[in-house]
Structure formats: C-alpha cells, structure tokens
C-alpha positions as MATLAB code, in Angstrom:
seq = 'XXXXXXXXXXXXXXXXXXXXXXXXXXXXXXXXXXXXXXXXXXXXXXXXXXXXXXXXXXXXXXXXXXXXXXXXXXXXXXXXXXXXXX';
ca = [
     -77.611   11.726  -19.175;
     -76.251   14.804  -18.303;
     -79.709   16.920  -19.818;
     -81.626   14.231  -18.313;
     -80.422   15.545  -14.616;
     -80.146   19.129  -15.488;
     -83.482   20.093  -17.225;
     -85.930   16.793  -17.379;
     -85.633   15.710  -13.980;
     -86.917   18.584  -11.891;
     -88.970   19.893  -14.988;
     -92.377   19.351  -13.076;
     -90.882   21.218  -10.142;
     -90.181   23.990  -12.159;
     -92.839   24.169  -14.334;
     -95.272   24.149  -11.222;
     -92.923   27.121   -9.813;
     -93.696   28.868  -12.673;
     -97.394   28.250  -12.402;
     -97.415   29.835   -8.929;
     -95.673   32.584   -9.908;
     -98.242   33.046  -12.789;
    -100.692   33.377  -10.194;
     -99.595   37.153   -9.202;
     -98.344   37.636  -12.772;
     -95.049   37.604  -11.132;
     -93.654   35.663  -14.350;
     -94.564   38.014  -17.093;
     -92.549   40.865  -14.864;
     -89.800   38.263  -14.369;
     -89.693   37.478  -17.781;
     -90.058   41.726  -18.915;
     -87.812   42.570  -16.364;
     -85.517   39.725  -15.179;
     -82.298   42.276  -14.050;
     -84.999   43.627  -11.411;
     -85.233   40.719   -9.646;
     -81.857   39.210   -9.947;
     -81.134   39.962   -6.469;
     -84.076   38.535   -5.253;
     -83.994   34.942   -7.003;
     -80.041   34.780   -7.200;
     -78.645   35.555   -3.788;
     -74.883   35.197   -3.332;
     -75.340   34.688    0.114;
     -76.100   31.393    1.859;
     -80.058   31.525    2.584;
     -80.258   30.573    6.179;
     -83.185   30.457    8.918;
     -83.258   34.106    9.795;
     -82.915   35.061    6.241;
     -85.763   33.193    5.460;
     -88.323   34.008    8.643;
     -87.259   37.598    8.429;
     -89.659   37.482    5.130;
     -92.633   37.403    7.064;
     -94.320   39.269   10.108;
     -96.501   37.495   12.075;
     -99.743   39.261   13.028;
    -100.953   37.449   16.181;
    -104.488   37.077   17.433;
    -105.210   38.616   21.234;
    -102.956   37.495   23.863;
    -104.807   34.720   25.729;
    -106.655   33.583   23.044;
    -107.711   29.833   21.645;
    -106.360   31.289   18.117;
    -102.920   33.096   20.118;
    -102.443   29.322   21.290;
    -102.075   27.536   18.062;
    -100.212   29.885   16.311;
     -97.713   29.961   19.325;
     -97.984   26.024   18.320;
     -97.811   26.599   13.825;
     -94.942   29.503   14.963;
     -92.978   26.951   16.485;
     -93.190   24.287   14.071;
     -92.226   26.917   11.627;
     -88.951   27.679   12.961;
     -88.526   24.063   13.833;
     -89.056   23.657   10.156;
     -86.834   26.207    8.913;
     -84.004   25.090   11.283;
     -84.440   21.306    9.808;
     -84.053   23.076    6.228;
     -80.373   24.491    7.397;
];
C-alpha cells in the first residue's frame, strides 16, 4: 500500500514532469549533472508567493494600451493565484 502511494499514484504526474523537462533537454543535464541543480529542485526553504513571482519579469505592452489592460487583468489573477497556492 505503502509503494502504491509513494511511486504509482502520482507516477503520471511525474512522468509528464519529466516529459516537459525533456522538452529543453533539461532532463539529460539533470540526470548528467543532478548536484548542479540540487539547489534549484530541493529548496530547504518554504517556497512562498514572492519566491515564486520573483522567477519571472513581466515585460508589459505600452501604457494605455488594449494589450497593457489585460495583462494588468492575467497579472492580477496571477498573484491571486499564487496567493491561493500559499
């Protein structure tokens, strides 16, 4: 029961991880190099919000803009979205 829960369960999950990160050959490095990104895939620290949306910059369209409004609109559901995670 105990393999069941640990490895079968979320198998799909993490095979389809692994797919994605076939898709920048991140895998093969992972798998060639794995004490390089130790740091990155096992954190010690608690991921929070900030953590996570300090990962990305957001390059905005012009100010005033149809395409400034909705991403104001996609920004905020975002962070509404990575608060909801916490």
């Amino acid at each position: 029961v105990t393999k069941f829960y640990a490895f079968h369960r979320i198998r799909p999950a993490l095979e389809q991880f692994r797919e994605g990160l076939n898709t920048g050959m991140i895998y093969e490095l992972l798998k060639s190099h794995p004490n390089l990104f130790q740091n990155t895939m096992c954190q010690t620290e608690d991921i929070t919000s900030n953590t996570l949306e300090k990962l990305f910059s957001i390059m905005y369209s012009e100010q005033g803009s149809s395409k400034r409004s909705i991403e104001n609109r996609i920004i905020s559901f975002w962070r509404d979205f990575l608060l909801d995670c916490e």
